[in-house]
Amino acid sequence: MTYTFSNRIANLAPSAIREILKASSQPGVIPFAAGNPAPEAFPVEAIREISARLLAERPIDCLQYSVTEGYGPLRERVKADLSTRLNCGTDADSLIITSGAQQVIDLAAKVLCNEGDVVISESPSFIGSLNTFRSYGLRLRGVPMRDDGMDLDALESILKTEKQKVRFIYTIPQYQNPSGISTSLEKRRRVYELALRYGTLILEDNPYGELRYEGEDVPAIKSMDTENIVIYAGSFSKILSPGLRVGYALGPAPVLAKMTVGKQASDVHTTIFAQLLVEEWLRRYDVAAHIAALRVMYRAKRDLMCDGLAGTPLRFARPGGGLFLWCALPEHIGMLDFARRAVGRKVAVVPGSAFLVEEGESVNAVRMNFTTPTDEQLARGVEILAELLAEYSA
Amino acid sequence: MTYTFSNRIANLAPSAIREILKASSQPGVIPFAAGNPAPEAFPVEAIREISARLLAERPIDCLQYSVTEGYGPLRERVKADLSTRLNCGTDADSLIITSGAQQVIDLAAKVLCNEGDVVISESPSFIGSLNTFRSYGLRLRGVPMRDDGMDLDALESILKTEKQKVRFIYTIPQYQNPSGISTSLEKRRRVYELALRYGTLILEDNPYGELRYEGEDVPAIKSMDTENIVIYAGSFSKILSPGLRVGYALGPAPVLAKMTVGKQASDVHTTIFAQLLVEEWLRRYDVAAHIAALRVMYRAKRDLMCDGLAGTPLRFARPGGGLFLWCALPEHIGMLDFARRAVGRKVAVVPGSAFLVEEGESVNAVRMNFTTPTDEQLARGVEILAELLAEYSA
């Protein structure tokens, strides 16, 4: 039997970087390629206590079918928190619980886009979201990143050219993956204005916003959304647990209603036991203190990595938060060659080309993650990379 | 702002039966419309013990990111079990864990079908799957059900007419939802032969197979699959817990590899804590004894419902297993009118039209579920329906 596949999936061919990513999951490899929370970042005692209590007091609620839009008290709590803490969301918005923020991306594409429609994204951007867009046969247009966010001239030029074909602008304004860049407040305002002027929606993805290591919070684009054009994706993956797969979407009620219909056809509802765990944690534990502790832990890891790489030919900006360091390589060091040699010495990094949006773009950089490795792995990995870089120069 | 949606989602308009389904979730309504396990069917003590042990011994495994194809030991255990117990699966097959069996349906459509492709389904069939197919813009062709499974002449006629446009035949051979019908062994063989002859795949959905109340197990179509054309969907929703959202797909390795790529773009992976709970339960508990107890419980509920309705004008076959009773109404009692009046008296049933596959089909029947209600609700609900039916005849 020969199997033929849909065009949307045929588009998702494994890339050249797959071998590097595969090699990086071997035992003994220092994981600078991942994007996981540190093992010591999980509130294990809290989860134990909550889990035991839930299964003692209301086991059937943990195990029975539930509703597609998510557990009511969790939806209300998250919506209220986004309103008071981030000034996001109005009466015209609703909030649903999803199976991780990845599903928000999936559902937004599902309900808003037909094949061939255009989605505009920062370039480079999160490969998971880009692949989701590709899985719907969408045409991706990339806007180059500057130090303070998207190149607005390039963005406007695409909006002008593609007109009604553009369904939304996908952006990660805070501690962007992979670049680490935070979009300035002024640029957030301009992106919002451009979206309004050209009649398109914005999909604002903010998985890392709470992991701020210095400076002040910059308002989310969603907080400016007087015209109800922003869908905001959030997640508990980075502050509580990615394995539970609990995220959420806040956005215009009619769009969220359609996303709920789409979700029902995808997975009926998000694991209800996981939703109950998250709700109890938010309600009964000191989440702010937990996040403060994460910030201290990750700030130290970021500094270990940045300080260790300071004398090397890698050029990077110390990110103010998030998980990633984006390192430009000098011309004479090829990104793929460097990544291959690094993994040969048991340090896994991701070649920057993985994150490019359009064919024909090029980059000579690698992405490194500083939250997954232990402090010892960080110190040792950085040492190995520095040695490797020195050999190129020799 | 006016929002415009994708064609695939615009196709999923709320139907006339929505109001009835909505009314049926009101408190005090006897739930013959649902498809839930009974509250007393959950192995609560086991889940408590396993949960506490997992969070004590390996909390990070419960909470950290995991791999898209599912937890290795669970995949191996389920594959081995399907092989020894049902003679399903070969070296050419692989197995992945999904977010419920609903996601198997979603991923099969996602990787195999372009918009406008044809999927053949028994009619009536499970509305959740039909809506998933619709959400991909597929053209559904329905094959009428006979007492022993699909009308094979109708099936062959569609295969002849639609030819290469047919991507797969969707079937629930055991205790079908909503009809309660089990396809005979002979017909399973013929369906398989027809699929082979016309070069199409089969998607075999078997969520209810273990809930057998009498008779012998009939071999799954997957057990005949020497040519690797069957994707088999299974689930722990009906024997353990639907709220955990753990299902699986067993099928040709190249198809499953593409489904894994598709799943990564949908939700990255299935809640890993839920997967670990299921794996421990399968490994350390007496699952056969648990299922035997469910059979006793549900057989009694089925008999309560069937015996209570025996003297009424409803025509039905006592199903040999599963969750549902399919009741044909006499001509002078309209399905929608009956369902509306029933819910008015606080008994919720589902009008059969909800399960039809193609526009223009008609039916005069209702689906009732006997696993969700308590025994008291069963007795009372059946009494109310009998009274209502008697009023029509008067």
CSV table of N, CA and C in Angstrom, one decimal, chain B residues 14-118:
chain,number,residue,atom,x,y,z
B,14,PRO,N,-24.7,25.7,14.4
B,14,PRO,CA,-25.5,25.1,15.5
B,14,PRO,C,-26.8,24.5,14.8
B,15,SER,N,-27.2,23.4,15.2
B,15,SER,CA,-28.4,22.7,14.6
B,15,SER,C,-29.6,22.9,15.4
B,16,ALA,N,-30.7,22.5,14.9
B,16,ALA,CA,-32.0,22.7,15.6
B,16,ALA,C,-32.1,21.9,16.9
B,17,ILE,N,-31.3,20.9,17.0
B,17,ILE,CA,-31.3,20.1,18.2
B,17,ILE,C,-30.6,20.7,19.3
B,18,ARG,N,-29.8,21.8,19.0
B,18,ARG,CA,-29.0,22.4,20.1
B,18,ARG,C,-29.9,22.8,21.3
B,19,GLU,N,-31.0,23.3,21.1
B,19,GLU,CA,-31.9,23.8,22.2
B,19,GLU,C,-32.3,22.6,23.1
B,20,ILE,N,-32.5,21.5,22.5
B,20,ILE,CA,-32.9,20.3,23.3
B,20,ILE,C,-31.7,19.9,24.1
B,21,LEU,N,-30.5,19.8,23.4
B,21,LEU,CA,-29.3,19.4,24.2
B,21,LEU,C,-29.0,20.4,25.3
B,22,LYS,N,-29.2,21.6,25.0
B,22,LYS,CA,-28.9,22.6,26.1
B,22,LYS,C,-29.9,22.5,27.2
B,23,ALA,N,-31.1,22.3,26.9
B,23,ALA,CA,-32.2,22.1,28.0
B,23,ALA,C,-31.8,20.9,28.8
B,24,SER,N,-31.2,19.9,28.2
B,24,SER,CA,-31.0,18.6,28.9
B,24,SER,C,-29.9,18.7,29.9
B,25,SER,N,-29.1,19.9,29.9
B,25,SER,CA,-28.1,20.0,30.9
B,25,SER,C,-28.6,20.8,32.1
B,26,GLN,N,-29.8,21.2,32.1
B,26,GLN,CA,-30.4,21.9,33.3
B,26,GLN,C,-30.4,20.9,34.5
B,27,PRO,N,-30.3,21.5,35.7
B,27,PRO,CA,-30.4,20.6,36.9
B,27,PRO,C,-31.8,20.0,37.0
B,28,GLY,N,-31.8,18.7,37.5
B,28,GLY,CA,-33.1,18.1,37.6
B,28,GLY,C,-33.5,17.3,36.4
B,29,VAL,N,-32.8,17.5,35.3
B,29,VAL,CA,-33.2,16.7,34.1
B,29,VAL,C,-32.5,15.3,34.1
B,30,ILE,N,-33.3,14.3,33.8
B,30,ILE,CA,-32.8,12.9,33.8
B,30,ILE,C,-32.0,12.8,32.5
B,31,PRO,N,-30.7,12.4,32.7
B,31,PRO,CA,-29.8,12.4,31.5
B,31,PRO,C,-29.8,11.2,30.7
B,32,PHE,N,-30.8,11.0,29.8
B,32,PHE,CA,-30.8,10.0,28.8
B,32,PHE,C,-30.1,10.4,27.5
B,33,ALA,N,-29.7,11.7,27.5
B,33,ALA,CA,-29.1,12.3,26.3
B,33,ALA,C,-27.6,12.2,26.2
B,34,ALA,N,-26.9,11.9,27.4
B,34,ALA,CA,-25.5,12.0,27.5
B,34,ALA,C,-24.8,10.7,27.0
B,35,GLY,N,-23.6,10.6,27.3
B,35,GLY,CA,-22.8,9.4,26.9
B,35,GLY,C,-21.7,9.1,27.9
B,36,ASN,N,-22.0,9.5,29.2
B,36,ASN,CA,-21.0,9.5,30.2
B,36,ASN,C,-20.9,8.1,30.9
B,37,PRO,N,-19.8,7.8,31.5
B,37,PRO,CA,-19.7,6.6,32.4
B,37,PRO,C,-20.5,7.0,33.7
B,38,ALA,N,-21.1,6.0,34.3
B,38,ALA,CA,-21.7,6.2,35.6
B,38,ALA,C,-20.7,6.7,36.6
B,39,PRO,N,-21.1,7.6,37.6
B,39,PRO,CA,-20.2,8.0,38.6
B,39,PRO,C,-19.6,6.9,39.4
B,40,GLU,N,-20.4,5.8,39.6
B,40,GLU,CA,-19.9,4.7,40.4
B,40,GLU,C,-18.9,3.8,39.6
B,41,ALA,N,-18.7,4.2,38.3
B,41,ALA,CA,-17.8,3.3,37.4
B,41,ALA,C,-16.4,3.6,37.5
B,42,PHE,N,-16.0,4.7,38.2
B,42,PHE,CA,-14.6,5.2,38.3
B,42,PHE,C,-13.8,4.5,39.4
B,43,PRO,N,-12.6,4.0,39.0
B,43,PRO,CA,-11.8,3.3,40.1
B,43,PRO,C,-11.1,4.3,40.9
B,44,VAL,N,-11.8,5.0,41.7
B,44,VAL,CA,-11.3,6.2,42.4
B,44,VAL,C,-10.2,5.8,43.4
B,45,GLU,N,-10.3,4.7,44.1
B,45,GLU,CA,-9.3,4.3,45.0
B,45,GLU,C,-7.9,4.1,44.3
B,46,ALA,N,-8.0,3.5,43.2
B,46,ALA,CA,-6.8,3.2,42.4
B,46,ALA,C,-6.2,4.5,41.9
B,47,ILE,N,-7.0,5.4,41.4
B,47,ILE,CA,-6.4,6.7,40.9
B,47,ILE,C,-5.8,7.5,42.0
B,48,ARG,N,-6.4,7.4,43.2
B,48,ARG,CA,-5.8,8.1,44.4
B,48,ARG,C,-4.4,7.5,44.7
B,49,GLU,N,-4.4,6.2,44.8
B,49,GLU,CA,-3.1,5.5,45.1
B,49,GLU,C,-2.0,5.8,44.1
B,50,ILE,N,-2.4,5.7,42.8
B,50,ILE,CA,-1.4,5.9,41.7
B,50,ILE,C,-0.9,7.3,41.7
B,51,SER,N,-1.9,8.2,41.8
B,51,SER,CA,-1.5,9.6,41.8
B,51,SER,C,-0.5,10.0,42.9
B,52,ALA,N,-0.8,9.5,44.1
B,52,ALA,CA,0.1,9.8,45.2
B,52,ALA,C,1.4,9.2,45.0
B,53,ARG,N,1.5,8.0,44.5
B,53,ARG,CA,2.7,7.3,44.3
B,53,ARG,C,3.6,8.0,43.2
B,54,LEU,N,2.9,8.4,42.1
B,54,LEU,CA,3.6,9.0,41.0
B,54,LEU,C,4.2,10.4,41.4
B,55,LEU,N,3.4,11.1,42.2
B,55,LEU,CA,3.9,12.5,42.6
B,55,LEU,C,5.0,12.4,43.7
B,56,ALA,N,5.0,11.2,44.4
B,56,ALA,CA,6.0,11.0,45.4
B,56,ALA,C,7.3,10.5,44.7
B,57,GLU,N,7.2,9.6,43.8
B,57,GLU,CA,8.4,8.9,43.3
B,57,GLU,C,9.0,9.6,42.1
B,58,ARG,N,8.2,10.3,41.2
B,58,ARG,CA,8.7,10.8,40.0
B,58,ARG,C,7.9,12.1,39.6
B,59,PRO,N,7.8,13.1,40.4
B,59,PRO,CA,7.0,14.2,40.1
B,59,PRO,C,7.4,15.0,38.8
B,60,ILE,N,8.7,15.1,38.6
B,60,ILE,CA,9.1,15.8,37.4
B,60,ILE,C,8.6,15.2,36.1
B,61,ASP,N,8.6,13.8,36.1
B,61,ASP,CA,8.1,13.1,34.9
B,61,ASP,C,6.6,13.4,34.7
B,62,CYS,N,5.9,13.7,35.8
B,62,CYS,CA,4.4,14.0,35.7
B,62,CYS,C,4.2,15.4,35.1
B,63,LEU,N,5.2,16.3,35.3
B,63,LEU,CA,4.9,17.7,35.0
B,63,LEU,C,5.7,18.3,33.9
B,64,GLN,N,6.8,17.7,33.5
B,64,GLN,CA,7.7,18.3,32.5
B,64,GLN,C,7.1,18.0,31.1
B,65,TYR,N,7.6,18.7,30.1
B,65,TYR,CA,7.3,18.4,28.7
B,65,TYR,C,7.6,16.9,28.4
B,66,SER,N,6.8,16.4,27.4
B,66,SER,CA,7.1,15.0,27.0
B,66,SER,C,7.1,14.9,25.5
B,67,VAL,N,7.1,13.7,24.9
B,67,VAL,CA,7.2,13.6,23.5
B,67,VAL,C,5.8,13.5,22.8
B,68,THR,N,5.7,13.9,21.6
B,68,THR,CA,4.4,14.0,20.9
B,68,THR,C,3.8,12.6,20.7
B,69,GLU,N,4.5,11.6,20.4
B,69,GLU,CA,3.9,10.3,20.2
B,69,GLU,C,3.4,9.6,21.4
B,70,GLY,N,3.7,10.1,22.6
B,70,GLY,CA,3.2,9.5,23.8
B,70,GLY,C,4.2,8.8,24.6
B,71,TYR,N,3.8,8.5,25.9
B,71,TYR,CA,4.7,7.9,26.9
B,71,TYR,C,5.1,6.5,26.4
B,72,GLY,N,6.4,6.3,26.3
B,72,GLY,CA,6.9,5.0,25.7
B,72,GLY,C,6.3,3.7,26.3
B,73,PRO,N,6.4,3.6,27.6
B,73,PRO,CA,5.9,2.3,28.3
B,73,PRO,C,4.3,2.2,28.1
B,74,LEU,N,3.6,3.3,28.0
B,74,LEU,CA,2.2,3.2,27.7
B,74,LEU,C,1.9,2.7,26.3
B,75,ARG,N,2.7,3.3,25.3
B,75,ARG,CA,2.5,2.9,23.9
B,75,ARG,C,2.8,1.4,23.8
B,76,GLU,N,3.9,0.9,24.4
B,76,GLU,CA,4.3,-0.5,24.3
B,76,GLU,C,3.2,-1.4,24.9
B,77,ARG,N,2.7,-1.0,26.1
B,77,ARG,CA,1.8,-1.8,26.8
B,77,ARG,C,0.4,-2.0,26.0
B,78,VAL,N,0.0,-0.8,25.5
B,78,VAL,CA,-1.3,-0.9,24.8
B,78,VAL,C,-1.1,-1.7,23.5
B,79,LYS,N,0.0,-1.5,22.8
B,79,LYS,CA,0.2,-2.2,21.6
B,79,LYS,C,0.3,-3.7,21.8
B,80,ALA,N,1.0,-4.1,22.9
B,80,ALA,CA,1.1,-5.5,23.2
B,80,ALA,C,-0.3,-6.1,23.6
B,81,ASP,N,-1.1,-5.3,24.3
B,81,ASP,CA,-2.4,-5.8,24.7
B,81,ASP,C,-3.3,-5.9,23.5
B,82,LEU,N,-3.2,-5.0,22.6
B,82,LEU,CA,-4.1,-5.1,21.4
B,82,LEU,C,-3.7,-6.4,20.6
B,83,SER,N,-2.4,-6.7,20.6
B,83,SER,CA,-1.9,-7.8,19.9
B,83,SER,C,-2.3,-9.1,20.5
B,84,THR,N,-2.2,-9.3,21.8
B,84,THR,CA,-2.5,-10.5,22.5
B,84,THR,C,-4.0,-10.7,22.6
B,85,ARG,N,-4.7,-9.6,23.0
B,85,ARG,CA,-6.1,-9.7,23.3
B,85,ARG,C,-7.0,-9.7,22.1
B,86,LEU,N,-6.6,-8.9,21.1
B,86,LEU,CA,-7.5,-8.7,19.9
B,86,LEU,C,-6.9,-9.1,18.6
B,87,ASN,N,-5.6,-9.6,18.7
B,87,ASN,CA,-4.9,-10.0,17.5
B,87,ASN,C,-4.8,-8.9,16.5
B,88,CYS,N,-4.7,-7.7,17.0
B,88,CYS,CA,-4.6,-6.5,16.2
B,88,CYS,C,-3.2,-5.9,16.2
B,89,GLY,N,-2.7,-5.5,15.0
B,89,GLY,CA,-1.4,-4.8,15.0
B,89,GLY,C,-0.3,-5.8,14.6
B,90,THR,N,0.6,-5.3,13.7
B,90,THR,CA,1.8,-6.1,13.2
B,90,THR,C,3.0,-5.2,13.3
B,91,ASP,N,4.1,-5.7,12.9
B,91,ASP,CA,5.4,-4.9,12.9
B,91,ASP,C,5.3,-3.7,12.0
B,92,ALA,N,4.4,-3.8,11.0
B,92,ALA,CA,4.2,-2.7,10.1
B,92,ALA,C,3.3,-1.6,10.7
B,93,ASP,N,2.7,-1.8,11.9
B,93,ASP,CA,1.9,-0.8,12.5
B,93,ASP,C,2.7,-0.1,13.6
B,94,SER,N,2.3,1.1,13.9
B,94,SER,CA,2.8,1.7,15.1
B,94,SER,C,1.6,2.3,15.9
B,95,LEU,N,1.9,2.7,17.1
B,95,LEU,CA,0.8,3.2,18.0
B,95,LEU,C,1.2,4.5,18.6
B,96,ILE,N,0.3,5.5,18.6
B,96,ILE,CA,0.6,6.7,19.3
B,96,ILE,C,-0.5,7.0,20.3
B,97,ILE,N,-0.2,7.8,21.4
B,97,ILE,CA,-1.2,8.2,22.4
B,97,ILE,C,-1.8,9.5,21.9
B,98,THR,N,-3.1,9.7,22.1
B,98,THR,CA,-3.7,10.9,21.6
B,98,THR,C,-4.6,11.5,22.8
B,99,SER,N,-5.0,12.7,22.6
B,99,SER,CA,-5.9,13.4,23.6
B,99,SER,C,-7.3,12.9,23.3
B,100,GLY,N,-7.6,11.7,23.8
B,100,GLY,CA,-8.9,11.0,23.5
B,100,GLY,C,-9.0,10.5,22.1
B,101,ALA,N,-9.9,9.6,21.9
B,101,ALA,CA,-10.1,9.0,20.6
B,101,ALA,C,-10.6,10.1,19.6
B,102,GLN,N,-11.2,11.1,20.1
B,102,GLN,CA,-11.7,12.2,19.2
B,102,GLN,C,-10.5,12.7,18.4
B,103,GLN,N,-9.3,12.8,19.0
B,103,GLN,CA,-8.1,13.3,18.3
B,103,GLN,C,-7.6,12.4,17.3
B,104,VAL,N,-7.9,11.1,17.4
B,104,VAL,CA,-7.5,10.1,16.4
B,104,VAL,C,-8.3,10.5,15.1
B,105,ILE,N,-9.6,10.7,15.3
B,105,ILE,CA,-10.5,11.1,14.2
B,105,ILE,C,-10.0,12.4,13.5
B,106,ASP,N,-9.7,13.3,14.4
B,106,ASP,CA,-9.2,14.6,13.9
B,106,ASP,C,-7.9,14.5,13.1
B,107,LEU,N,-6.9,13.7,13.6
B,107,LEU,CA,-5.6,13.6,13.0
B,107,LEU,C,-5.7,12.8,11.7
B,108,ALA,N,-6.6,11.8,11.7
B,108,ALA,CA,-6.8,11.0,10.5
B,108,ALA,C,-7.3,11.9,9.3
B,109,ALA,N,-8.3,12.7,9.7
B,109,ALA,CA,-8.8,13.6,8.6
B,109,ALA,C,-7.7,14.6,8.2
B,110,LYS,N,-7.0,15.1,9.2
B,110,LYS,CA,-5.9,16.1,9.0
B,110,LYS,C,-4.9,15.6,8.0
B,111,VAL,N,-4.4,14.4,8.2
B,111,VAL,CA,-3.2,14.0,7.4
B,111,VAL,C,-3.7,13.3,6.1
B,112,LEU,N,-4.9,12.8,6.0
B,112,LEU,CA,-5.3,12.0,4.9
B,112,LEU,C,-6.1,12.8,3.9
B,113,CYS,N,-6.8,13.9,4.3
B,113,CYS,CA,-7.8,14.5,3.4
B,113,CYS,C,-7.6,16.0,3.1
B,114,ASN,N,-7.8,16.3,1.8
B,114,ASN,CA,-7.9,17.7,1.4
B,114,ASN,C,-9.3,18.1,1.4
B,115,GLU,N,-9.6,19.4,1.4
B,115,GLU,CA,-11.0,19.8,1.3
B,115,GLU,C,-11.7,19.3,0.1
B,116,GLY,N,-12.9,18.8,0.3
B,116,GLY,CA,-13.6,18.3,-0.9
B,116,GLY,C,-13.5,16.8,-1.0
B,117,ASP,N,-12.5,16.2,-0.4
B,117,ASP,CA,-12.3,14.7,-0.4
B,117,ASP,C,-13.5,14.1,0.3
B,118,VAL,N,-13.7,12.8,0.0
B,118,VAL,CA,-14.9,12.1,0.5
B,118,VAL,C,-14.5,11.1,1.6
